[in-house]
């Protein structure tokens, strides 16, 4: 597709369960970003991948959060032992080097 | 620390009226500046960006923004608002490159449009 694709679009799960969120970046984009958007808030940076370099994980809020990316393709964000405060929209973006970021439509995560 | 402030949480304007959304940043040097729009249930769409050069930049959907270094501001404007402009608008800055992962976002301004 032409844009950043995220799945699922919505996810409802029980507290304590693990969840996996997926991001398909724009083909050819070397950089991939994950953000969290809590209700009424701006975007919080979580993690950044650039090519084959080690990712910048400085924005991950706890060790329950992790992300992987295979080469310059798909990325998955995993949240283990989910808590209610993890409820948010998780946005993925990709960019070509030194170009503005293009965003997906996000995954709305609700923790019951 | 770098920060971005959007002072207006919610603005309501009538269709056809002019619009200005405020954005201020704090940083010692000139950042890269962006405005994004987010419609309900959707991701962010880039409206316009400023990297260097002419301080008045034109974007999509008839929006423009002006960078004022002396005021550390990058306000978004539109001369005549359409009902379809109702959305949330985010100002963002990057301090170390246009594609920098260190994008810092404001908390957003929600725009409502009265028919």
mmCIF file of C-alpha atoms in Angstrom:
data_model
loop_
_atom_site.group_PDB
_atom_site.id
_atom_site.type_symbol
_atom_site.label_atom_id
_atom_site.label_comp_id
_atom_site.label_asym_id
_atom_site.label_seq_id
_atom_site.Cartn_x
_atom_site.Cartn_y
_atom_site.Cartn_z
ATOM 1 C CA UNK A 1 0.000 0.000 0.000
ATOM 2 C CA UNK A 2 0.900 3.620 -0.295
ATOM 3 C CA UNK A 3 0.805 4.508 3.386
ATOM 4 C CA UNK A 4 1.821 3.213 6.797
ATOM 5 C CA UNK A 5 -0.416 0.321 7.773
ATOM 6 C CA UNK A 6 -1.139 -0.661 11.369
ATOM 7 C CA UNK A 7 -3.009 -3.650 12.733
ATOM 8 C CA UNK A 8 -5.222 -4.275 14.485
ATOM 9 C CA UNK A 9 -7.069 -0.980 14.342
ATOM 10 C CA UNK A 10 -8.674 -1.726 17.695
ATOM 11 C CA UNK A 11 -7.675 -4.097 20.473
ATOM 12 C CA UNK A 12 -9.509 -4.791 23.697
ATOM 13 C CA UNK A 13 -7.839 -7.045 26.225
ATOM 14 C CA UNK A 14 -7.881 -7.898 29.879
ATOM 15 C CA UNK A 15 -5.397 -6.520 32.351
ATOM 16 C CA UNK A 16 -2.391 -8.787 32.635
ATOM 17 C CA UNK A 17 -2.525 -10.121 29.086
ATOM 18 C CA UNK A 18 0.208 -9.572 26.513
ATOM 19 C CA UNK A 19 -0.533 -7.695 23.277
ATOM 20 C CA UNK A 20 1.284 -7.349 19.972
ATOM 21 C CA UNK A 21 0.790 -4.402 17.664
ATOM 22 C CA UNK A 22 1.989 -4.449 14.082
ATOM 23 C CA UNK A 23 3.279 -1.747 11.770
ATOM 24 C CA UNK A 24 3.977 -1.970 8.040
ATOM 25 C CA UNK A 25 5.983 1.091 7.015
ATOM 26 C CA UNK A 26 6.026 2.738 3.617
ATOM 27 C CA UNK A 27 8.189 0.694 1.302
ATOM 28 C CA UNK A 28 11.727 2.038 1.175
ATOM 29 C CA UNK A 29 11.497 4.049 4.375
ATOM 30 C CA UNK A 30 14.529 3.339 6.486
ATOM 31 C CA UNK A 31 13.246 4.897 9.679
ATOM 32 C CA UNK A 32 10.351 3.665 11.788
ATOM 33 C CA UNK A 33 8.916 5.201 14.952
ATOM 34 C CA UNK A 34 6.407 4.212 17.600
ATOM 35 C CA UNK A 35 4.447 6.751 19.614
ATOM 36 C CA UNK A 36 1.809 6.554 22.298
ATOM 37 C CA UNK A 37 -1.104 8.977 22.398
ATOM 38 C CA UNK A 38 -3.091 9.041 25.593
ATOM 39 C CA UNK A 39 -6.520 10.637 25.666
ATOM 40 C CA UNK A 40 -6.244 14.411 25.434
ATOM 41 C CA UNK A 41 -2.465 14.317 25.171
ATOM 42 C CA UNK A 42 0.109 14.831 22.503
ATOM 43 C CA UNK A 43 2.290 12.065 21.218
ATOM 44 C CA UNK A 44 4.921 10.435 23.396
ATOM 45 C CA UNK A 45 7.925 8.999 21.619
ATOM 46 C CA UNK A 46 8.510 5.322 22.422
ATOM 47 C CA UNK A 47 11.146 3.840 20.136
ATOM 48 C CA UNK A 48 12.980 4.531 16.894
ATOM 49 C CA UNK A 49 14.535 2.199 14.325
ATOM 50 C CA UNK A 50 16.920 3.417 11.641
ATOM 51 C CA UNK A 51 18.082 0.862 9.133
ATOM 52 C CA UNK A 52 20.204 -1.807 10.756
ATOM 53 C CA UNK A 53 21.392 0.405 13.601
ATOM 54 C CA UNK A 54 20.581 -0.414 17.188
ATOM 55 C CA UNK A 55 17.158 1.060 18.036
ATOM 56 C CA UNK A 56 16.729 3.995 20.353
ATOM 57 C CA UNK A 57 14.560 2.629 23.141
ATOM 58 C CA UNK A 58 14.834 5.667 25.375
ATOM 59 C CA UNK A 59 11.113 6.432 25.256
ATOM 60 C CA UNK A 60 9.846 3.032 26.369
ATOM 61 C CA UNK A 61 8.024 3.619 29.685
ATOM 62 C CA UNK A 62 8.878 0.287 31.312
ATOM 63 C CA UNK A 63 10.483 -3.077 30.637
ATOM 64 C CA UNK A 64 7.045 -4.435 29.825
ATOM 65 C CA UNK A 65 7.346 -2.650 26.492
ATOM 66 C CA UNK A 66 9.513 -3.969 23.684
ATOM 67 C CA UNK A 67 9.675 -3.661 19.926
ATOM 68 C CA UNK A 68 11.341 -5.432 17.072
ATOM 69 C CA UNK A 69 11.890 -4.675 13.434
ATOM 70 C CA UNK A 70 13.167 -7.016 10.778
ATOM 71 C CA UNK A 71 15.476 -5.105 8.478
ATOM 72 C CA UNK A 72 13.579 -2.207 6.937
ATOM 73 C CA UNK A 73 10.202 -3.875 7.025
ATOM 74 C CA UNK A 74 7.533 -4.757 9.547
ATOM 75 C CA UNK A 75 7.776 -3.821 13.199
ATOM 76 C CA UNK A 76 5.930 -5.223 16.176
ATOM 77 C CA UNK A 77 5.412 -3.462 19.491
ATOM 78 C CA UNK A 78 4.791 -5.857 22.372
ATOM 79 C CA UNK A 79 3.323 -4.921 25.720
ATOM 80 C CA UNK A 80 3.558 -7.612 28.376
ATOM 81 C CA UNK A 81 1.306 -7.904 31.426
ATOM 82 C CA UNK A 82 -0.820 -4.986 30.295
ATOM 83 C CA UNK A 83 -2.023 -2.419 32.813
ATOM 84 C CA UNK A 84 -4.954 -0.058 32.559
ATOM 85 C CA UNK A 85 -2.625 2.902 32.119
ATOM 86 C CA UNK A 86 -1.425 1.280 28.877
ATOM 87 C CA UNK A 87 -4.774 2.180 27.299
ATOM 88 C CA UNK A 88 -3.969 4.584 24.485
ATOM 89 C CA UNK A 89 -3.662 4.912 20.740
ATOM 90 C CA UNK A 90 -0.345 3.557 19.530
ATOM 91 C CA UNK A 91 0.859 5.281 16.389
ATOM 92 C CA UNK A 92 3.551 4.137 14.027
ATOM 93 C CA UNK A 93 5.347 6.403 11.590
ATOM 94 C CA UNK A 94 8.007 5.905 8.969
ATOM 95 C CA UNK A 95 10.257 8.196 7.014
ATOM 96 C CA UNK A 96 13.001 8.250 4.492
ATOM 97 C CA UNK A 97 16.187 9.532 6.015
ATOM 98 C CA UNK A 98 15.919 13.189 7.019
ATOM 99 C CA UNK A 99 12.382 13.550 5.701
ATOM 100 C CA UNK A 100 9.153 14.196 7.618
ATOM 101 C CA UNK A 101 7.412 11.287 9.243
ATOM 102 C CA UNK A 102 4.311 9.683 7.747
ATOM 103 C CA UNK A 103 1.854 8.210 10.236
ATOM 104 C CA UNK A 104 -0.429 5.216 10.236
ATOM 105 C CA UNK A 105 -3.986 5.374 11.564
ATOM 106 C CA UNK A 106 -2.942 3.821 14.856
ATOM 107 C CA UNK A 107 -4.080 0.977 17.057
ATOM 108 C CA UNK A 108 -6.555 1.892 19.768
ATOM 109 C CA UNK A 109 -5.718 -0.278 22.767
ATOM 110 C CA UNK A 110 -8.206 -0.643 25.594
ATOM 111 C CA UNK A 111 -7.288 -2.528 28.764
ATOM 112 C CA UNK A 112 -10.233 -3.735 30.806
ATOM 113 C CA UNK B 1 14.527 20.787 28.033
ATOM 114 C CA UNK B 2 12.880 21.394 24.692
ATOM 115 C CA UNK B 3 9.153 21.910 24.781
ATOM 116 C CA UNK B 4 6.249 22.795 22.539
ATOM 117 C CA UNK B 5 3.259 24.721 23.774
ATOM 118 C CA UNK B 6 -0.109 24.975 22.121
ATOM 119 C CA UNK B 7 -1.946 27.397 24.427
ATOM 120 C CA UNK B 8 -5.431 26.733 23.087
ATOM 121 C CA UNK B 9 -6.901 23.360 23.951
ATOM 122 C CA UNK B 10 -10.126 23.934 22.012
ATOM 123 C CA UNK B 11 -11.134 26.561 19.477
ATOM 124 C CA UNK B 12 -14.537 27.021 17.855
ATOM 125 C CA UNK B 13 -14.966 29.088 14.709
ATOM 126 C CA UNK B 14 -17.751 29.647 12.236
ATOM 127 C CA UNK B 15 -17.440 28.278 8.748
ATOM 128 C CA UNK B 16 -15.887 30.883 6.510
ATOM 129 C CA UNK B 17 -14.129 32.656 9.351
ATOM 130 C CA UNK B 18 -10.373 32.978 9.572
ATOM 131 C CA UNK B 19 -8.322 30.757 11.829
ATOM 132 C CA UNK B 20 -5.072 31.053 13.720
ATOM 133 C CA UNK B 21 -3.696 28.255 15.893
ATOM 134 C CA UNK B 22 -0.798 29.149 18.135
ATOM 135 C CA UNK B 23 2.398 27.224 18.700
ATOM 136 C CA UNK B 24 5.427 28.235 20.735
ATOM 137 C CA UNK B 25 8.604 26.277 21.359
ATOM 138 C CA UNK B 26 11.519 26.586 23.660
ATOM 139 C CA UNK B 27 14.963 25.759 22.342
ATOM 140 C CA UNK B 28 18.212 27.612 21.878
ATOM 141 C CA UNK B 29 18.522 27.113 18.140
ATOM 142 C CA UNK B 30 16.143 27.113 15.201
ATOM 143 C CA UNK B 31 14.313 23.823 15.055
ATOM 144 C CA UNK B 32 12.578 22.086 12.222
ATOM 145 C CA UNK B 33 8.864 22.856 12.539
ATOM 146 C CA UNK B 34 5.782 20.912 11.525
ATOM 147 C CA UNK B 35 2.024 21.064 11.722
ATOM 148 C CA UNK B 36 0.026 17.838 11.621
ATOM 149 C CA UNK B 37 -3.749 17.325 11.531
ATOM 150 C CA UNK B 38 -5.555 14.361 13.029
ATOM 151 C CA UNK B 39 -9.135 13.531 12.111
ATOM 152 C CA UNK B 40 -11.087 11.285 14.509
ATOM 153 C CA UNK B 41 -9.897 7.690 14.402
ATOM 154 C CA UNK B 42 -7.079 8.484 12.042
ATOM 155 C CA UNK B 43 -3.382 9.035 12.154
ATOM 156 C CA UNK B 44 -1.580 12.303 11.689
ATOM 157 C CA UNK B 45 -1.344 13.964 8.302
ATOM 158 C CA UNK B 46 1.416 16.445 7.595
ATOM 159 C CA UNK B 47 0.015 19.887 6.736
ATOM 160 C CA UNK B 48 3.254 21.779 6.268
ATOM 161 C CA UNK B 49 6.820 22.057 7.422
ATOM 162 C CA UNK B 50 9.526 24.649 7.885
ATOM 163 C CA UNK B 51 13.184 23.795 7.539
ATOM 164 C CA UNK B 52 14.823 27.041 6.432
ATOM 165 C CA UNK B 53 14.397 29.948 4.032
ATOM 166 C CA UNK B 54 11.155 31.842 3.600
ATOM 167 C CA UNK B 55 9.496 32.082 6.996
ATOM 168 C CA UNK B 56 5.998 31.916 5.518
ATOM 169 C CA UNK B 57 5.273 28.381 4.368
ATOM 170 C CA UNK B 58 2.322 27.099 2.421
ATOM 171 C CA UNK B 59 0.788 23.727 3.078
ATOM 172 C CA UNK B 60 -2.015 21.536 1.932
ATOM 173 C CA UNK B 61 -5.732 22.313 2.273
ATOM 174 C CA UNK B 62 -5.119 26.054 2.120
ATOM 175 C CA UNK B 63 -3.144 26.278 5.356
ATOM 176 C CA UNK B 64 -0.076 28.405 5.909
ATOM 177 C CA UNK B 65 2.232 29.001 8.839
ATOM 178 C CA UNK B 66 4.699 31.695 9.725
ATOM 179 C CA UNK B 67 7.915 31.140 11.648
ATOM 180 C CA UNK B 68 8.815 34.070 13.878
ATOM 181 C CA UNK B 69 12.214 33.562 15.410
ATOM 182 C CA UNK B 70 11.899 36.505 17.790
ATOM 183 C CA UNK B 71 8.744 35.037 19.281
ATOM 184 C CA UNK B 72 9.749 31.349 19.011
ATOM 185 C CA UNK B 73 6.431 30.806 17.334
ATOM 186 C CA UNK B 74 5.070 28.898 14.377
ATOM 187 C CA UNK B 75 1.384 29.769 14.154
ATOM 188 C CA UNK B 76 -0.927 28.037 11.716
ATOM 189 C CA UNK B 77 -3.411 30.100 9.728
ATOM 190 C CA UNK B 78 -6.217 29.668 7.259
ATOM 191 C CA UNK B 79 -8.158 32.598 5.777
ATOM 192 C CA UNK B 80 -11.492 30.772 5.479
ATOM 193 C CA UNK B 81 -12.321 27.642 7.441
ATOM 194 C CA UNK B 82 -14.372 24.834 5.965
ATOM 195 C CA UNK B 83 -16.500 22.409 8.016
ATOM 196 C CA UNK B 84 -14.151 19.591 6.962
ATOM 197 C CA UNK B 85 -11.296 21.315 8.799
ATOM 198 C CA UNK B 86 -12.783 20.214 12.128
ATOM 199 C CA UNK B 87 -10.052 18.038 13.620
ATOM 200 C CA UNK B 88 -7.194 18.136 16.087
ATOM 201 C CA UNK B 89 -4.056 19.999 15.132
ATOM 202 C CA UNK B 90 -0.601 19.240 16.477
ATOM 203 C CA UNK B 91 2.492 21.382 16.274
ATOM 204 C CA UNK B 92 5.765 19.476 16.387
ATOM 205 C CA UNK B 93 9.432 20.363 16.381
ATOM 206 C CA UNK B 94 12.588 18.427 15.621
ATOM 207 C CA UNK B 95 15.789 19.726 17.038
ATOM 208 C CA UNK B 96 18.408 17.709 15.262
ATOM 209 C CA UNK B 97 17.244 17.044 11.739
ATOM 210 C CA UNK B 98 14.093 17.017 9.641
ATOM 211 C CA UNK B 99 13.644 13.280 10.006
ATOM 212 C CA UNK B 100 14.844 13.174 13.556
ATOM 213 C CA UNK B 101 13.110 10.735 15.814
ATOM 214 C CA UNK B 102 13.247 13.362 18.487
ATOM 215 C CA UNK B 103 10.004 14.957 17.386
ATOM 216 C CA UNK B 104 8.415 16.794 20.256
ATOM 217 C CA UNK B 105 4.701 17.378 19.978
ATOM 218 C CA UNK B 106 2.427 19.905 21.568
ATOM 219 C CA UNK B 107 -0.694 18.621 23.278
ATOM 220 C CA UNK B 108 -2.860 19.629 20.372
ATOM 221 C CA UNK B 109 -5.653 22.073 19.632
ATOM 222 C CA UNK B 110 -9.085 20.726 18.862
ATOM 223 C CA UNK B 111 -10.895 22.753 16.218
ATOM 224 C CA UNK B 112 -14.662 22.768 16.023
ATOM 225 C CA UNK B 113 -16.420 24.441 13.093
ATOM 226 C CA UNK B 114 -19.929 25.871 13.361
ATOM 227 C CA UNK B 115 -21.880 25.607 10.085
#
